[in-house]
Amino acid sequence: MTEWSVSEPTKLTLTDPVTRLQVRIVNGTVNVVGTDEGSARLEVSSVEGPPLIVTQEGSTLTVSYEDLHWKGFLKWFDRKGHRRRAVVSVAVPAGTDVEVGVIGAGAVISGVKGRTDVRGVTGDTTLVGLAGPVRAETISGCLEAQSVTGALRVNSVTGDVTVIEGAGASVKAETISGDMVIDLDAADLDGPPADIRLTSVSGEVAIRLPHPADARVEANTTSGSVSNAFDDLRVDGQWGAKSITGTLGAGRGTLRATTVSGSIALLRRPEAADDGGFDAAPSTSGKVL
């Protein structure tokens, strides 16, 4: 095992192979990018408080503090009261499995094809162009995923969840009071059918489906409003519980959305040649209750 104690700006080039990356920091920023290079590069451009401990054991590269571990990460408390802040950038081979934990810090992960696991307390997380399975947990930080093709699992308490140009076959997201905006791109006809499952207590849920859409739809809210831009779907309920159900296209995929008091909106994604941007309003044929 090789170990470095980093208490000032530092650049490291790892000559041994890296297939697993673990980064855990408090305050600051983590940037991870997958590359076509065979080696990994690490840059710590700023560090305050206790030094970061960088270790490489076998093909696993870890950047963290001595007292900050992955187990119980979301419940961690700095008993010593240190002021901590670090800015860490890591370039790894695209196939690397990545684990990132941030407390009060932002995280940006892009171009990774291996498994990605992110845990955050208050920092925002941005995921771009990830091809492997993704699991993300956040307490109050917002999460944005763009062009993620791997299976996406998100759990949030109060943080908002935004998926842009989602092309993965599986998206499962749960929030307590965080809002969800899910923009789905056209699925690959030769790939597995889409499986979209969204659950919230009081957060609002907006889903924009590709044109033409191909899914069995079941969306329910106990006391919120519903908006539907598809004539092929049925809206039931005038007072209290409301639902949107039906089949779009051949119904290969599945879309299920459930809220208690939040509203649900199903929007129609314009055709590629006439894409007016994400904020395009539902068609005038949409029903709102």
PDB file of C-alpha atoms in Angstrom:
ATOM      1  CA  MET A   1       0.000   0.000   0.000  1.00  0.00           C
ATOM      2  CA  THR A   2       1.194   3.496  -0.890  1.00  0.00           C
ATOM      3  CA  GLU A   3       0.053   6.474   1.209  1.00  0.00           C
ATOM      4  CA  TRP A   4       0.330  10.251   0.945  1.00  0.00           C
ATOM      5  CA  SER A   5      -0.680  12.891   3.496  1.00  0.00           C
ATOM      6  CA  VAL A   6      -1.844  15.964   1.553  1.00  0.00           C
ATOM      7  CA  SER A   7      -1.936  19.266   3.462  1.00  0.00           C
ATOM      8  CA  GLU A   8      -1.232  21.621   0.542  1.00  0.00           C
ATOM      9  CA  PRO A   9      -2.015  21.784  -3.193  1.00  0.00           C
ATOM     10  CA  THR A  10      -0.647  18.639  -4.805  1.00  0.00           C
ATOM     11  CA  LYS A  11      -0.680  16.791  -8.138  1.00  0.00           C
ATOM     12  CA  LEU A  12      -0.163  13.036  -8.328  1.00  0.00           C
ATOM     13  CA  THR A  13       0.060  10.665 -11.294  1.00  0.00           C
ATOM     14  CA  LEU A  14      -0.656   7.063 -10.332  1.00  0.00           C
ATOM     15  CA  THR A  15       1.409   4.589 -12.305  1.00  0.00           C
ATOM     16  CA  ASP A  16      -0.334   1.472 -10.986  1.00  0.00           C
ATOM     17  CA  PRO A  17      -3.752   0.560 -12.445  1.00  0.00           C
ATOM     18  CA  VAL A  18      -6.865   2.016 -10.775  1.00  0.00           C
ATOM     19  CA  THR A  19     -10.186   0.170 -11.074  1.00  0.00           C
ATOM     20  CA  ARG A  20     -11.918   1.586  -7.975  1.00  0.00           C
ATOM     21  CA  LEU A  21     -11.995   5.176  -6.697  1.00  0.00           C
ATOM     22  CA  GLN A  22     -13.221   6.318  -3.286  1.00  0.00           C
ATOM     23  CA  VAL A  23     -13.422  10.046  -2.434  1.00  0.00           C
ATOM     24  CA  ARG A  24     -14.889  11.487   0.768  1.00  0.00           C
ATOM     25  CA  ILE A  25     -14.563  15.165   1.683  1.00  0.00           C
ATOM     26  CA  VAL A  26     -16.172  17.857   3.849  1.00  0.00           C
ATOM     27  CA  ASN A  27     -16.917  21.210   2.153  1.00  0.00           C
ATOM     28  CA  GLY A  28     -15.401  22.198  -1.187  1.00  0.00           C
ATOM     29  CA  THR A  29     -15.743  20.321  -4.483  1.00  0.00           C
ATOM     30  CA  VAL A  30     -15.094  16.891  -5.987  1.00  0.00           C
ATOM     31  CA  ASN A  31     -14.660  16.506  -9.758  1.00  0.00           C
ATOM     32  CA  VAL A  32     -14.318  13.011 -11.213  1.00  0.00           C
ATOM     33  CA  VAL A  33     -13.970  12.400 -14.938  1.00  0.00           C
ATOM     34  CA  GLY A  34     -13.621   9.130 -16.819  1.00  0.00           C
ATOM     35  CA  THR A  35     -10.996   9.149 -19.585  1.00  0.00           C
ATOM     36  CA  ASP A  36      -9.554   6.828 -22.217  1.00  0.00           C
ATOM     37  CA  GLU A  37      -6.171   6.937 -20.492  1.00  0.00           C
ATOM     38  CA  GLY A  38      -4.833   3.873 -18.716  1.00  0.00           C
ATOM     39  CA  SER A  39      -3.572   5.745 -15.650  1.00  0.00           C
ATOM     40  CA  ALA A  40      -5.213   7.932 -13.011  1.00  0.00           C
ATOM     41  CA  ARG A  41      -4.342  11.520 -12.138  1.00  0.00           C
ATOM     42  CA  LEU A  42      -5.187  13.361  -8.926  1.00  0.00           C
ATOM     43  CA  GLU A  43      -5.068  17.078  -8.192  1.00  0.00           C
ATOM     44  CA  VAL A  44      -5.815  18.630  -4.811  1.00  0.00           C
ATOM     45  CA  SER A  45      -5.946  22.351  -5.608  1.00  0.00           C
ATOM     46  CA  SER A  46      -7.040  23.461  -2.145  1.00  0.00           C
ATOM     47  CA  VAL A  47      -7.106  21.894   1.312  1.00  0.00           C
ATOM     48  CA  GLU A  48      -7.911  23.427   4.695  1.00  0.00           C
ATOM     49  CA  GLY A  49      -8.048  21.751   8.081  1.00  0.00           C
ATOM     50  CA  PRO A  50      -6.795  18.195   8.622  1.00  0.00           C
ATOM     51  CA  PRO A  51      -4.752  16.733   5.758  1.00  0.00           C
ATOM     52  CA  LEU A  52      -6.348  14.485   3.201  1.00  0.00           C
ATOM     53  CA  ILE A  53      -5.055  10.923   3.260  1.00  0.00           C
ATOM     54  CA  VAL A  54      -4.494   9.476  -0.204  1.00  0.00           C
ATOM     55  CA  THR A  55      -3.894   5.743  -0.395  1.00  0.00           C
ATOM     56  CA  GLN A  56      -3.517   3.239  -3.183  1.00  0.00           C
ATOM     57  CA  GLU A  57      -3.985  -0.351  -2.129  1.00  0.00           C
ATOM     58  CA  GLY A  58      -3.941  -2.719  -5.048  1.00  0.00           C
ATOM     59  CA  SER A  59      -6.140  -1.119  -7.714  1.00  0.00           C
ATOM     60  CA  THR A  60      -8.187   0.930  -5.205  1.00  0.00           C
ATOM     61  CA  LEU A  61      -7.453   4.660  -4.859  1.00  0.00           C
ATOM     62  CA  THR A  62      -8.888   6.395  -1.773  1.00  0.00           C
ATOM     63  CA  VAL A  63      -8.976  10.108  -0.922  1.00  0.00           C
ATOM     64  CA  SER A  64     -10.441  10.929   2.487  1.00  0.00           C
ATOM     65  CA  TYR A  65      -9.768  11.897   6.087  1.00  0.00           C
ATOM     66  CA  GLU A  66      -8.627   9.465   8.764  1.00  0.00           C
ATOM     67  CA  ASP A  67     -11.940   9.831  10.645  1.00  0.00           C
ATOM     68  CA  LEU A  68     -14.366   9.859   7.697  1.00  0.00           C
ATOM     69  CA  HIS A  69     -15.477   6.412   6.579  1.00  0.00           C
ATOM     70  CA  TRP A  70     -18.025   5.199   4.005  1.00  0.00           C
ATOM     71  CA  LYS A  71     -20.016   3.211   6.547  1.00  0.00           C
ATOM     72  CA  GLY A  72     -22.382   5.566   8.370  1.00  0.00           C
ATOM     73  CA  PHE A  73     -21.278   8.427   6.116  1.00  0.00           C
ATOM     74  CA  LEU A  74     -24.618  10.257   6.051  1.00  0.00           C
ATOM     75  CA  LYS A  75     -24.676  10.351   9.870  1.00  0.00           C
ATOM     76  CA  TRP A  76     -21.067  11.500  10.324  1.00  0.00           C
ATOM     77  CA  PHE A  77     -20.359  14.337  12.766  1.00  0.00           C
ATOM     78  CA  ASP A  78     -17.095  16.223  13.182  1.00  0.00           C
ATOM     79  CA  ARG A  79     -16.625  15.949  16.934  1.00  0.00           C
ATOM     80  CA  LYS A  80     -13.311  17.811  16.873  1.00  0.00           C
ATOM     81  CA  GLY A  81     -14.879  20.875  15.269  1.00  0.00           C
ATOM     82  CA  HIS A  82     -12.193  21.230  12.583  1.00  0.00           C
ATOM     83  CA  ARG A  83     -12.803  23.645   9.764  1.00  0.00           C
ATOM     84  CA  ARG A  84     -12.424  21.502   6.650  1.00  0.00           C
ATOM     85  CA  ARG A  85     -12.485  22.292   2.979  1.00  0.00           C
ATOM     86  CA  ALA A  86     -10.904  20.635  -0.052  1.00  0.00           C
ATOM     87  CA  VAL A  87     -11.076  20.872  -3.831  1.00  0.00           C
ATOM     88  CA  VAL A  88     -10.249  17.519  -5.422  1.00  0.00           C
ATOM     89  CA  SER A  89     -10.137  16.581  -9.121  1.00  0.00           C
ATOM     90  CA  VAL A  90      -9.519  13.021 -10.284  1.00  0.00           C
ATOM     91  CA  ALA A  91      -9.184  11.598 -13.799  1.00  0.00           C
ATOM     92  CA  VAL A  92      -9.587   7.819 -13.932  1.00  0.00           C
ATOM     93  CA  PRO A  93      -9.989   5.181 -16.660  1.00  0.00           C
ATOM     94  CA  ALA A  94     -13.625   5.257 -17.794  1.00  0.00           C
ATOM     95  CA  GLY A  95     -14.331   1.713 -16.572  1.00  0.00           C
ATOM     96  CA  THR A  96     -13.469   2.561 -12.955  1.00  0.00           C
ATOM     97  CA  ASP A  97     -16.028   2.008 -10.186  1.00  0.00           C
ATOM     98  CA  VAL A  98     -16.528   5.322  -8.362  1.00  0.00           C
ATOM     99  CA  GLU A  99     -17.682   6.043  -4.792  1.00  0.00           C
ATOM    100  CA  VAL A 100     -18.028   9.698  -3.795  1.00  0.00           C
ATOM    101  CA  GLY A 101     -19.206  11.057  -0.452  1.00  0.00           C
ATOM    102  CA  VAL A 102     -19.642  14.787   0.162  1.00  0.00           C
ATOM    103  CA  ILE A 103     -20.713  16.733   3.236  1.00  0.00           C
ATOM    104  CA  GLY A 104     -21.398  20.379   2.391  1.00  0.00           C
ATOM    105  CA  ALA A 105     -19.484  19.926  -0.860  1.00  0.00           C
ATOM    106  CA  GLY A 106     -20.467  19.781  -4.513  1.00  0.00           C
ATOM    107  CA  ALA A 107     -19.763  16.729  -6.662  1.00  0.00           C
ATOM    108  CA  VAL A 108     -19.497  16.480 -10.453  1.00  0.00           C
ATOM    109  CA  ILE A 109     -18.990  13.038 -12.026  1.00  0.00           C
ATOM    110  CA  SER A 110     -18.787  12.579 -15.794  1.00  0.00           C
ATOM    111  CA  GLY A 111     -17.757  10.057 -18.417  1.00  0.00           C
ATOM    112  CA  VAL A 112     -17.668   7.040 -16.067  1.00  0.00           C
ATOM    113  CA  LYS A 113     -18.750   3.648 -17.425  1.00  0.00           C
ATOM    114  CA  GLY A 114     -18.266   1.653 -14.230  1.00  0.00           C
ATOM    115  CA  ARG A 115     -20.543   1.611 -11.199  1.00  0.00           C
ATOM    116  CA  THR A 116     -21.132   5.012  -9.552  1.00  0.00           C
ATOM    117  CA  ASP A 117     -22.231   5.428  -5.929  1.00  0.00           C
ATOM    118  CA  VAL A 118     -22.758   8.950  -4.529  1.00  0.00           C
ATOM    119  CA  ARG A 119     -23.771  10.023  -1.031  1.00  0.00           C
ATOM    120  CA  GLY A 120     -24.294  13.654  -0.070  1.00  0.00           C
ATOM    121  CA  VAL A 121     -25.581  15.622   2.893  1.00  0.00           C
ATOM    122  CA  THR A 122     -25.994  19.242   1.776  1.00  0.00           C
ATOM    123  CA  GLY A 123     -23.897  19.530  -1.376  1.00  0.00           C
ATOM    124  CA  ASP A 124     -25.349  19.423  -4.899  1.00  0.00           C
ATOM    125  CA  THR A 125     -24.486  16.527  -7.203  1.00  0.00           C
ATOM    126  CA  THR A 126     -24.187  16.605 -11.004  1.00  0.00           C
ATOM    127  CA  LEU A 127     -23.908  13.396 -13.053  1.00  0.00           C
ATOM    128  CA  VAL A 128     -23.153  13.625 -16.779  1.00  0.00           C
ATOM    129  CA  GLY A 129     -22.781  10.902 -19.393  1.00  0.00           C
ATOM    130  CA  LEU A 130     -22.578   7.920 -17.021  1.00  0.00           C
ATOM    131  CA  ALA A 131     -23.015   4.501 -18.650  1.00  0.00           C
ATOM    132  CA  GLY A 132     -22.818   2.176 -15.653  1.00  0.00           C
ATOM    133  CA  PRO A 133     -25.346   1.628 -12.853  1.00  0.00           C
ATOM    134  CA  VAL A 134     -25.772   4.710 -10.633  1.00  0.00           C
ATOM    135  CA  ARG A 135     -26.922   4.906  -7.021  1.00  0.00           C
ATOM    136  CA  ALA A 136     -27.282   8.356  -5.421  1.00  0.00           C
ATOM    137  CA  GLU A 137     -28.426   9.338  -1.930  1.00  0.00           C
ATOM    138  CA  THR A 138     -28.831  12.906  -0.707  1.00  0.00           C
ATOM    139  CA  ILE A 139     -30.290  14.602   2.339  1.00  0.00           C
ATOM    140  CA  SER A 140     -30.872  18.210   1.235  1.00  0.00           C
ATOM    141  CA  GLY A 141     -28.602  18.662  -1.749  1.00  0.00           C
ATOM    142  CA  CYS A 142     -30.070  18.784  -5.254  1.00  0.00           C
ATOM    143  CA  LEU A 143     -29.192  16.123  -7.804  1.00  0.00           C
ATOM    144  CA  GLU A 144     -29.041  16.571 -11.571  1.00  0.00           C
ATOM    145  CA  ALA A 145     -28.397  13.694 -13.975  1.00  0.00           C
ATOM    146  CA  GLN A 146     -27.866  14.380 -17.677  1.00  0.00           C
ATOM    147  CA  SER A 147     -27.538  11.776 -20.451  1.00  0.00           C
ATOM    148  CA  VAL A 148     -27.216   8.919 -17.967  1.00  0.00           C
ATOM    149  CA  THR A 149     -27.729   5.598 -19.757  1.00  0.00           C
ATOM    150  CA  GLY A 150     -27.100   3.224 -16.852  1.00  0.00           C
ATOM    151  CA  ALA A 151     -29.757   2.167 -14.347  1.00  0.00           C
ATOM    152  CA  LEU A 152     -30.378   5.154 -12.053  1.00  0.00           C
ATOM    153  CA  ARG A 153     -31.449   4.876  -8.396  1.00  0.00           C
ATOM    154  CA  VAL A 154     -32.005   8.075  -6.372  1.00  0.00           C
ATOM    155  CA  ASN A 155     -33.082   8.608  -2.763  1.00  0.00           C
ATOM    156  CA  SER A 156     -33.570  12.150  -1.471  1.00  0.00           C
ATOM    157  CA  VAL A 157     -35.113  13.741   1.593  1.00  0.00           C
ATOM    158  CA  THR A 158     -35.602  17.433   0.711  1.00  0.00           C
ATOM    159  CA  GLY A 159     -33.288  17.778  -2.289  1.00  0.00           C
ATOM    160  CA  ASP A 160     -34.767  18.190  -5.780  1.00  0.00           C
ATOM    161  CA  VAL A 161     -34.062  15.544  -8.443  1.00  0.00           C
ATOM    162  CA  THR A 162     -33.679  16.496 -12.113  1.00  0.00           C
ATOM    163  CA  VAL A 163     -33.057  14.017 -14.937  1.00  0.00           C
ATOM    164  CA  ILE A 164     -32.304  15.567 -18.338  1.00  0.00           C
ATOM    165  CA  GLU A 165     -32.265  13.501 -21.541  1.00  0.00           C
ATOM    166  CA  GLY A 166     -32.591  10.330 -19.517  1.00  0.00           C
ATOM    167  CA  ALA A 167     -31.911   7.405 -21.845  1.00  0.00           C
ATOM    168  CA  GLY A 168     -31.482   4.599 -19.336  1.00  0.00           C
ATOM    169  CA  ALA A 169     -33.900   1.671 -19.257  1.00  0.00           C
ATOM    170  CA  SER A 170     -34.417   2.015 -15.507  1.00  0.00           C
ATOM    171  CA  VAL A 171     -35.015   5.089 -13.330  1.00  0.00           C
ATOM    172  CA  LYS A 172     -36.162   4.713  -9.732  1.00  0.00           C
ATOM    173  CA  ALA A 173     -36.378   7.823  -7.544  1.00  0.00           C
ATOM    174  CA  GLU A 174     -37.805   8.488  -4.109  1.00  0.00           C
ATOM    175  CA  THR A 175     -38.098  11.797  -2.259  1.00  0.00           C
ATOM    176  CA  ILE A 176     -39.837  13.072   0.849  1.00  0.00           C
ATOM    177  CA  SER A 177     -40.411  16.734  -0.011  1.00  0.00           C
ATOM    178  CA  GLY A 178     -38.014  17.188  -2.915  1.00  0.00           C
ATOM    179  CA  ASP A 179     -39.480  17.901  -6.356  1.00  0.00           C
ATOM    180  CA  MET A 180     -38.750  15.632  -9.319  1.00  0.00           C
ATOM    181  CA  VAL A 181     -38.371  16.676 -12.954  1.00  0.00           C
ATOM    182  CA  ILE A 182     -37.770  13.697 -15.245  1.00  0.00           C
ATOM    183  CA  ASP A 183     -37.085  14.299 -18.957  1.00  0.00           C
ATOM    184  CA  LEU A 184     -36.909  10.992 -20.830  1.00  0.00           C
ATOM    185  CA  ASP A 185     -35.242  10.592 -24.203  1.00  0.00           C
ATOM    186  CA  ALA A 186     -36.420   8.099 -26.834  1.00  0.00           C
ATOM    187  CA  ALA A 187     -35.603   4.538 -25.810  1.00  0.00           C
ATOM    188  CA  ASP A 188     -33.584   2.170 -27.988  1.00  0.00           C
ATOM    189  CA  LEU A 189     -36.105  -0.129 -29.688  1.00  0.00           C
ATOM    190  CA  ASP A 190     -33.625  -3.005 -29.519  1.00  0.00           C
ATOM    191  CA  GLY A 191     -32.922  -2.447 -25.829  1.00  0.00           C
ATOM    192  CA  PRO A 192     -34.886  -3.480 -22.748  1.00  0.00           C
ATOM    193  CA  PRO A 193     -38.196  -1.688 -22.125  1.00  0.00           C
ATOM    194  CA  ALA A 194     -38.043   1.348 -19.851  1.00  0.00           C
ATOM    195  CA  ASP A 195     -38.930   0.892 -16.179  1.00  0.00           C
ATOM    196  CA  ILE A 196     -39.608   4.250 -14.492  1.00  0.00           C
ATOM    197  CA  ARG A 197     -40.774   4.282 -10.864  1.00  0.00           C
ATOM    198  CA  LEU A 198     -41.119   7.571  -8.962  1.00  0.00           C
ATOM    199  CA  THR A 199     -42.355   8.067  -5.404  1.00  0.00           C
ATOM    200  CA  SER A 200     -42.723  11.245  -3.336  1.00  0.00           C
ATOM    201  CA  VAL A 201     -44.600  12.335  -0.240  1.00  0.00           C
ATOM    202  CA  SER A 202     -45.122  16.074  -0.761  1.00  0.00           C
ATOM    203  CA  GLY A 203     -42.802  16.851  -3.668  1.00  0.00           C
ATOM    204  CA  GLU A 204     -44.139  17.737  -7.113  1.00  0.00           C
ATOM    205  CA  VAL A 205     -43.444  15.331  -9.978  1.00  0.00           C
ATOM    206  CA  ALA A 206     -43.139  16.387 -13.628  1.00  0.00           C
ATOM    207  CA  ILE A 207     -42.373  13.768 -16.288  1.00  0.00           C
ATOM    208  CA  ARG A 208     -41.741  14.526 -19.937  1.00  0.00           C
ATOM    209  CA  LEU A 209     -42.097  11.493 -22.191  1.00  0.00           C
ATOM    210  CA  PRO A 210     -40.532  11.090 -25.649  1.00  0.00           C
ATOM    211  CA  HIS A 211     -42.591  11.275 -28.827  1.00  0.00           C
ATOM    212  CA  PRO A 212     -43.821   8.709 -29.611  1.00  0.00           C
ATOM    213  CA  ALA A 213     -44.052   7.283 -26.094  1.00  0.00           C
ATOM    214  CA  ASP A 214     -44.202   3.533 -25.455  1.00  0.00           C
ATOM    215  CA  ALA A 215     -45.267   2.638 -21.914  1.00  0.00           C
ATOM    216  CA  ARG A 216     -48.005   1.506 -19.568  1.00  0.00           C
ATOM    217  CA  VAL A 217     -48.739   4.473 -17.327  1.00  0.00           C
ATOM    218  CA  GLU A 218     -50.038   4.551 -13.764  1.00  0.00           C
ATOM    219  CA  ALA A 219     -49.733   7.848 -11.875  1.00  0.00           C
ATOM    220  CA  ASN A 220     -51.524   8.518  -8.599  1.00  0.00           C
ATOM    221  CA  THR A 221     -51.771  11.336  -6.067  1.00  0.00           C
ATOM    222  CA  THR A 222     -53.804  11.308  -2.864  1.00  0.00           C
ATOM    223  CA  SER A 223     -54.541  15.030  -2.637  1.00  0.00           C
ATOM    224  CA  GLY A 224     -52.456  16.793  -5.286  1.00  0.00           C
ATOM    225  CA  SER A 225     -53.454  17.977  -8.760  1.00  0.00           C
ATOM    226  CA  VAL A 226     -52.732  16.162 -12.027  1.00  0.00           C
ATOM    227  CA  SER A 227     -51.943  17.412 -15.533  1.00  0.00           C
ATOM    228  CA  ASN A 228     -51.973  15.175 -18.608  1.00  0.00           C
ATOM    229  CA  ALA A 229     -50.860  16.006 -22.167  1.00  0.00           C
ATOM    230  CA  PHE A 230     -51.792  12.620 -23.707  1.00  0.00           C
ATOM    231  CA  ASP A 231     -55.229  11.910 -25.171  1.00  0.00           C
ATOM    232  CA  ASP A 232     -54.637   8.155 -24.902  1.00  0.00           C
ATOM    233  CA  LEU A 233     -54.452   8.321 -21.110  1.00  0.00           C
ATOM    234  CA  ARG A 234     -57.435   8.461 -18.768  1.00  0.00           C
ATOM    235  CA  VAL A 235     -57.687  10.915 -15.869  1.00  0.00           C
ATOM    236  CA  ASP A 236     -59.900   9.794 -12.986  1.00  0.00           C
ATOM    237  CA  GLY A 237     -60.963  11.553  -9.789  1.00  0.00           C
ATOM    238  CA  GLN A 238     -62.477  14.977  -9.230  1.00  0.00           C
ATOM    239  CA  TRP A 239     -61.898  15.423  -5.498  1.00  0.00           C
ATOM    240  CA  GLY A 240     -59.225  13.896  -3.307  1.00  0.00           C
ATOM    241  CA  ALA A 241     -57.385  11.010  -4.942  1.00  0.00           C
ATOM    242  CA  LYS A 242     -56.654  11.346  -8.672  1.00  0.00           C
ATOM    243  CA  SER A 243     -54.978   9.081 -11.195  1.00  0.00           C
ATOM    244  CA  ILE A 244     -53.670   8.986 -14.757  1.00  0.00           C
ATOM    245  CA  THR A 245     -53.718   5.546 -16.354  1.00  0.00           C
ATOM    246  CA  GLY A 246     -53.514   3.949 -19.755  1.00  0.00           C
ATOM    247  CA  THR A 247     -51.151   2.682 -22.459  1.00  0.00           C
ATOM    248  CA  LEU A 248     -49.009   4.693 -24.848  1.00  0.00           C
ATOM    249  CA  GLY A 249     -47.799   3.007 -28.009  1.00  0.00           C
ATOM    250  CA  ALA A 250     -47.283  -0.743 -27.621  1.00  0.00           C
ATOM    251  CA  GLY A 251     -46.874  -0.399 -23.852  1.00  0.00           C
ATOM    252  CA  ARG A 252     -43.453  -2.064 -23.724  1.00  0.00           C
ATOM    253  CA  GLY A 253     -42.211   0.099 -20.867  1.00  0.00           C
ATOM    254  CA  THR A 254     -43.604   0.913 -17.436  1.00  0.00           C
ATOM    255  CA  LEU A 255     -44.125   4.316 -15.825  1.00  0.00           C
ATOM    256  CA  ARG A 256     -45.393   4.467 -12.263  1.00  0.00           C
ATOM    257  CA  ALA A 257     -45.508   7.691 -10.253  1.00  0.00           C
ATOM    258  CA  THR A 258     -47.024   8.122  -6.804  1.00  0.00           C
ATOM    259  CA  THR A 259     -47.319  11.119  -4.478  1.00  0.00           C
ATOM    260  CA  VAL A 260     -49.321  11.856  -1.361  1.00  0.00           C
ATOM    261  CA  SER A 261     -49.877  15.625  -1.530  1.00  0.00           C
ATOM    262  CA  GLY A 262     -47.650  16.591  -4.460  1.00  0.00           C
ATOM    263  CA  SER A 263     -48.911  17.285  -7.964  1.00  0.00           C
ATOM    264  CA  ILE A 264     -48.141  15.117 -11.000  1.00  0.00           C
ATOM    265  CA  ALA A 265     -47.708  16.405 -14.567  1.00  0.00           C
ATOM    266  CA  LEU A 266     -47.206  14.261 -17.665  1.00  0.00           C
ATOM    267  CA  LEU A 267     -45.732  16.318 -20.496  1.00  0.00           C
ATOM    268  CA  ARG A 268     -45.137  15.472 -24.151  1.00  0.00           C
ATOM    269  CA  ARG A 269     -41.579  15.784 -25.458  1.00  0.00           C
ATOM    270  CA  PRO A 270     -41.547  17.492 -28.877  1.00  0.00           C
ATOM    271  CA  GLU A 271     -40.179  15.549 -31.835  1.00  0.00           C
ATOM    272  CA  ALA A 272     -36.452  15.994 -32.345  1.00  0.00           C
ATOM    273  CA  ALA A 273     -36.900  18.302 -35.320  1.00  0.00           C
ATOM    274  CA  ASP A 274     -39.230  20.546 -33.334  1.00  0.00           C
ATOM    275  CA  ASP A 275     -37.750  20.431 -29.828  1.00  0.00           C
ATOM    276  CA  GLY A 276     -38.721  23.635 -28.136  1.00  0.00           C
ATOM    277  CA  GLY A 277     -36.686  23.026 -24.975  1.00  0.00           C
ATOM    278  CA  PHE A 278     -37.580  21.435 -21.676  1.00  0.00           C
ATOM    279  CA  ASP A 279     -39.912  24.208 -20.576  1.00  0.00           C
ATOM    280  CA  ALA A 280     -42.312  23.610 -23.444  1.00  0.00           C
ATOM    281  CA  ALA A 281     -45.857  23.604 -22.044  1.00  0.00           C
ATOM    282  CA  PRO A 282     -48.227  20.651 -22.343  1.00  0.00           C
ATOM    283  CA  SER A 283     -50.424  20.607 -25.413  1.00  0.00           C
ATOM    284  CA  THR A 284     -53.788  22.322 -25.217  1.00  0.00           C
ATOM    285  CA  SER A 285     -55.419  18.896 -25.156  1.00  0.00           C
ATOM    286  CA  GLY A 286     -53.948  18.239 -21.718  1.00  0.00           C
ATOM    287  CA  LYS A 287     -56.345  17.915 -18.797  1.00  0.00           C
ATOM    288  CA  VAL A 288     -55.655  19.552 -15.433  1.00  0.00           C
ATOM    289  CA  LEU A 289     -57.508  18.560 -12.252  1.00  0.00           C
TER     290      LEU A 289
END
